[in-house]
Amino acid sequence: MESLALTFSSGWASGINAYLVVLVLGVVQRTTGAEEIPDVLGTWPVLAAAGAMFAIEFVADKVPYVDSTWDSISTVIRPTIGAVIGVLLAGEADSLNAAVGGVVGGTSAFMSHVVKASERLAVNSSPEPVSNSVVSLAEDGLVLGVVWFATQHPLAAAGIAAILLVAGLVLVYLLLRAVRGGWRRLTRRGRRDAPPPGGPSDGTTKPYPVQ
């Protein structure tokens, strides 16, 4: 259960910033030798690659519209990393446990990625560019805190990740409802302001010329 809880928390965090998840897990494994974290995540090549990609994402994720482009590119990458981490956390377990870990990690990563991408589209509609940096820093802080906490208290961290995921999905639902409502009002106004067929825009008809 603790392994599955760590997988879920890591998957949720991977949907937001997968490279930071790999970096945190790798540093924890290398500094503490935690048995629940695979040794491969603590190797120098993995740490170097994760650190370099995190540095790139750290900058790209804070620039308006560049962040949404980065999210589009990461649509496959983040769930894949979440699934791979889930399989690795299964360790020497049988293929069924590895498959379950992959599904849990990949699914939670995909769902949190959808939440993040939708939230960023909404943030980008604001003319205030600082909001992107504030939101991105908050996300990085959440990922760092939840993943580190998950290595110490996996079950409690999984509960926190689940609450954050549900809250994010509710927010996305409300945003979609607001967008649909705005679109409907806009189309109704367009139909109301459109001129009637065969007549001028004020709704009057022109008399036929006398022959």
Short mmCIF file of C-alpha atoms in Angstrom, two decimals:
data_model
loop_
_atom_site.label_atom_id
_atom_site.label_comp_id
_atom_site.label_asym_id
_atom_site.label_seq_id
_atom_site.Cartn_x
_atom_site.Cartn_y
_atom_site.Cartn_z
CA MET A 1 0.00 0.00 0.00
CA GLU A 2 2.82 2.41 0.80
CA SER A 3 4.45 1.72 -2.56
CA LEU A 4 1.15 2.33 -4.35
CA ALA A 5 0.60 5.52 -2.33
CA LEU A 6 4.06 6.79 -3.28
CA THR A 7 3.30 5.91 -6.90
CA PHE A 8 0.06 7.90 -6.84
CA SER A 9 1.69 10.95 -5.25
CA SER A 10 4.62 10.82 -7.66
CA GLY A 11 2.24 10.42 -10.58
CA TRP A 12 0.16 13.40 -9.54
CA ALA A 13 3.31 15.49 -9.16
CA SER A 14 4.69 14.25 -12.50
CA GLY A 15 1.67 15.71 -14.27
CA ILE A 16 2.77 19.13 -13.01
CA ASN A 17 6.57 18.91 -13.20
CA ALA A 18 7.90 15.46 -14.02
CA TYR A 19 11.56 16.43 -14.06
CA LEU A 20 11.38 17.89 -10.56
CA VAL A 21 9.80 14.64 -9.34
CA VAL A 22 12.67 12.58 -10.75
CA LEU A 23 15.16 15.04 -9.28
CA VAL A 24 13.62 14.95 -5.79
CA LEU A 25 13.29 11.17 -5.72
CA GLY A 26 16.85 10.80 -7.00
CA VAL A 27 18.30 13.18 -4.40
CA VAL A 28 16.40 11.45 -1.59
CA GLN A 29 17.61 8.05 -2.75
CA ARG A 30 21.20 9.17 -3.07
CA THR A 31 21.36 11.00 0.25
CA THR A 32 19.34 8.61 2.40
CA GLY A 33 19.54 5.30 0.54
CA ALA A 34 15.75 4.91 0.83
CA GLU A 35 14.90 1.33 -0.10
CA GLU A 36 11.50 2.21 -1.55
CA ILE A 37 13.12 4.40 -4.23
CA PRO A 38 14.93 2.56 -7.07
CA ASP A 39 18.70 2.99 -7.16
CA VAL A 40 18.60 4.04 -10.82
CA LEU A 41 16.90 7.33 -9.91
CA GLY A 42 19.87 8.26 -7.74
CA THR A 43 22.54 7.71 -10.39
CA TRP A 44 24.46 10.75 -11.62
CA PRO A 45 23.35 10.50 -15.28
CA VAL A 46 19.68 10.50 -14.23
CA LEU A 47 20.20 13.35 -11.77
CA ALA A 48 22.10 15.40 -14.35
CA ALA A 49 19.46 14.87 -17.06
CA ALA A 50 16.59 15.61 -14.67
CA GLY A 51 18.35 18.72 -13.38
CA ALA A 52 19.01 20.06 -16.88
CA MET A 53 15.42 19.48 -18.03
CA PHE A 54 14.05 20.98 -14.82
CA ALA A 55 16.14 24.11 -15.41
CA ILE A 56 14.65 24.48 -18.90
CA GLU A 57 11.11 23.91 -17.65
CA PHE A 58 11.65 26.28 -14.73
CA VAL A 59 12.17 29.13 -17.21
CA ALA A 60 9.67 28.09 -19.90
CA ASP A 61 6.91 27.50 -17.36
CA LYS A 62 6.96 31.13 -16.24
CA VAL A 63 6.63 32.86 -19.62
CA PRO A 64 3.06 33.58 -20.80
CA TYR A 65 1.96 31.38 -23.73
CA VAL A 66 5.35 29.66 -23.78
CA ASP A 67 4.11 27.71 -20.77
CA SER A 68 1.04 26.48 -22.67
CA THR A 69 3.23 25.46 -25.61
CA TRP A 70 5.47 23.56 -23.20
CA ASP A 71 2.38 21.90 -21.70
CA SER A 72 1.30 20.75 -25.17
CA ILE A 73 4.71 19.21 -25.78
CA SER A 74 4.59 17.55 -22.35
CA THR A 75 1.17 15.93 -22.88
CA VAL A 76 2.82 12.59 -23.62
CA ILE A 77 6.04 13.10 -21.65
CA ARG A 78 4.58 13.72 -18.20
CA PRO A 79 2.19 10.72 -18.10
CA THR A 80 4.97 8.53 -19.53
CA ILE A 81 7.39 9.57 -16.80
CA GLY A 82 4.68 9.04 -14.20
CA ALA A 83 4.07 5.52 -15.54
CA VAL A 84 7.79 4.69 -15.64
CA ILE A 85 8.24 5.85 -12.04
CA GLY A 86 5.28 3.67 -11.04
CA VAL A 87 6.85 0.62 -12.68
CA LEU A 88 10.22 1.35 -11.06
CA LEU A 89 8.64 1.76 -7.62
CA ALA A 90 7.15 -1.73 -8.00
CA GLY A 91 10.76 -2.95 -7.79
CA GLU A 92 11.18 -6.70 -8.07
CA ALA A 93 7.44 -7.29 -7.82
CA ASP A 94 5.64 -9.47 -10.32
CA SER A 95 4.43 -8.14 -13.66
CA LEU A 96 0.91 -7.50 -12.33
CA ASN A 97 2.13 -5.15 -9.60
CA ALA A 98 4.40 -3.40 -12.11
CA ALA A 99 1.45 -2.98 -14.48
CA VAL A 100 -0.73 -1.58 -11.69
CA GLY A 101 2.03 0.83 -10.72
CA GLY A 102 2.39 1.97 -14.31
CA VAL A 103 -1.34 2.52 -14.71
CA VAL A 104 -1.70 4.39 -11.41
CA GLY A 105 1.33 6.58 -12.06
CA GLY A 106 0.45 7.30 -15.67
CA THR A 107 -3.23 7.98 -15.03
CA SER A 108 -2.71 10.30 -12.09
CA ALA A 109 -0.01 12.13 -14.06
CA PHE A 110 -2.30 12.57 -17.07
CA MET A 111 -5.18 13.87 -14.94
CA SER A 112 -3.03 16.41 -13.09
CA HIS A 113 -1.45 17.44 -16.41
CA VAL A 114 -4.92 18.21 -17.79
CA VAL A 115 -5.64 20.30 -14.71
CA LYS A 116 -2.38 22.22 -15.04
CA ALA A 117 -2.74 22.84 -18.79
CA SER A 118 -6.33 24.07 -18.39
CA GLU A 119 -5.38 26.29 -15.47
CA ARG A 120 -2.52 27.83 -17.45
CA LEU A 121 -4.80 28.64 -20.39
CA ALA A 122 -7.03 30.52 -17.96
CA VAL A 123 -4.06 32.33 -16.40
CA ASN A 124 -2.79 33.34 -19.84
CA SER A 125 -6.06 35.17 -20.49
CA SER A 126 -5.00 37.67 -17.81
CA PRO A 127 -2.96 40.65 -19.02
CA GLU A 128 -0.85 40.41 -15.84
CA PRO A 129 2.36 38.49 -16.76
CA VAL A 130 3.48 38.18 -13.13
CA SER A 131 0.61 35.77 -12.45
CA ASN A 132 2.34 33.10 -14.56
CA SER A 133 5.46 33.23 -12.42
CA VAL A 134 3.47 33.19 -9.18
CA VAL A 135 1.39 30.19 -10.25
CA SER A 136 4.46 28.34 -11.55
CA LEU A 137 6.41 28.90 -8.33
CA ALA A 138 3.42 27.70 -6.31
CA GLU A 139 3.23 24.55 -8.43
CA ASP A 140 6.94 23.88 -8.02
CA GLY A 141 6.60 24.32 -4.27
CA LEU A 142 3.67 21.90 -4.13
CA VAL A 143 5.52 19.28 -6.16
CA LEU A 144 8.64 19.59 -4.04
CA GLY A 145 6.71 19.44 -0.78
CA VAL A 146 4.36 16.60 -1.69
CA VAL A 147 7.04 14.35 -3.22
CA TRP A 148 9.45 14.86 -0.33
CA PHE A 149 6.62 14.28 2.16
CA ALA A 150 5.61 11.14 0.23
CA THR A 151 9.06 9.64 0.77
CA GLN A 152 8.52 10.02 4.52
CA HIS A 153 4.77 9.51 4.90
CA PRO A 154 3.44 7.97 1.65
CA LEU A 155 -0.14 7.36 2.78
CA ALA A 156 -0.67 10.88 4.14
CA ALA A 157 0.95 12.39 1.05
CA ALA A 158 -1.32 10.33 -1.20
CA GLY A 159 -4.33 11.75 0.62
CA ILE A 160 -3.06 15.29 0.06
CA ALA A 161 -2.39 14.57 -3.62
CA ALA A 162 -5.89 13.12 -4.02
CA ILE A 163 -7.48 16.21 -2.48
CA LEU A 164 -5.44 18.50 -4.72
CA LEU A 165 -6.34 16.43 -7.80
CA VAL A 166 -10.07 16.49 -7.04
CA ALA A 167 -9.95 20.23 -6.32
CA GLY A 168 -8.15 20.78 -9.63
CA LEU A 169 -10.67 18.73 -11.59
CA VAL A 170 -13.54 20.68 -10.01
CA LEU A 171 -11.80 23.92 -10.98
CA VAL A 172 -11.43 22.73 -14.58
CA TYR A 173 -15.13 21.81 -14.66
CA LEU A 174 -16.10 25.27 -13.41
CA LEU A 175 -13.81 26.92 -15.97
CA LEU A 176 -15.38 24.88 -18.78
CA ARG A 177 -18.86 25.84 -17.61
CA ALA A 178 -17.87 29.51 -17.56
CA VAL A 179 -16.41 29.28 -21.07
CA ARG A 180 -19.52 27.51 -22.41
CA GLY A 181 -21.79 30.08 -20.76
CA GLY A 182 -19.80 32.95 -22.24
CA TRP A 183 -19.85 31.37 -25.68
CA ARG A 184 -23.61 30.88 -25.56
CA ARG A 185 -24.19 34.50 -24.53
CA LEU A 186 -21.91 35.66 -27.32
CA THR A 187 -23.71 33.60 -29.98
CA ARG A 188 -27.16 34.72 -28.75
CA ARG A 189 -26.07 38.34 -28.92
CA GLY A 190 -24.72 37.78 -32.44
CA ARG A 191 -28.00 36.28 -33.63
CA ARG A 192 -29.98 39.12 -32.03
CA ASP A 193 -27.84 41.81 -33.65
CA ALA A 194 -27.75 40.16 -37.09
CA PRO A 195 -29.95 41.80 -39.79
CA PRO A 196 -33.04 39.82 -40.87
CA PRO A 197 -32.85 37.98 -44.20
CA GLY A 198 -33.55 40.27 -47.14
CA GLY A 199 -33.75 43.45 -45.07
CA PRO A 200 -31.46 46.18 -43.72
CA SER A 201 -29.87 46.06 -40.29
CA ASP A 202 -32.68 48.11 -38.64
CA GLY A 203 -35.27 45.49 -39.49
CA THR A 204 -37.27 47.73 -41.89
CA THR A 205 -38.06 46.77 -45.46
CA LYS A 206 -37.45 48.90 -48.50
CA PRO A 207 -40.48 49.70 -50.70
CA TYR A 208 -40.47 48.36 -54.22
CA PRO A 209 -39.87 51.11 -56.80
CA VAL A 210 -42.95 52.29 -58.69
CA GLN A 211 -42.80 51.22 -62.32
#
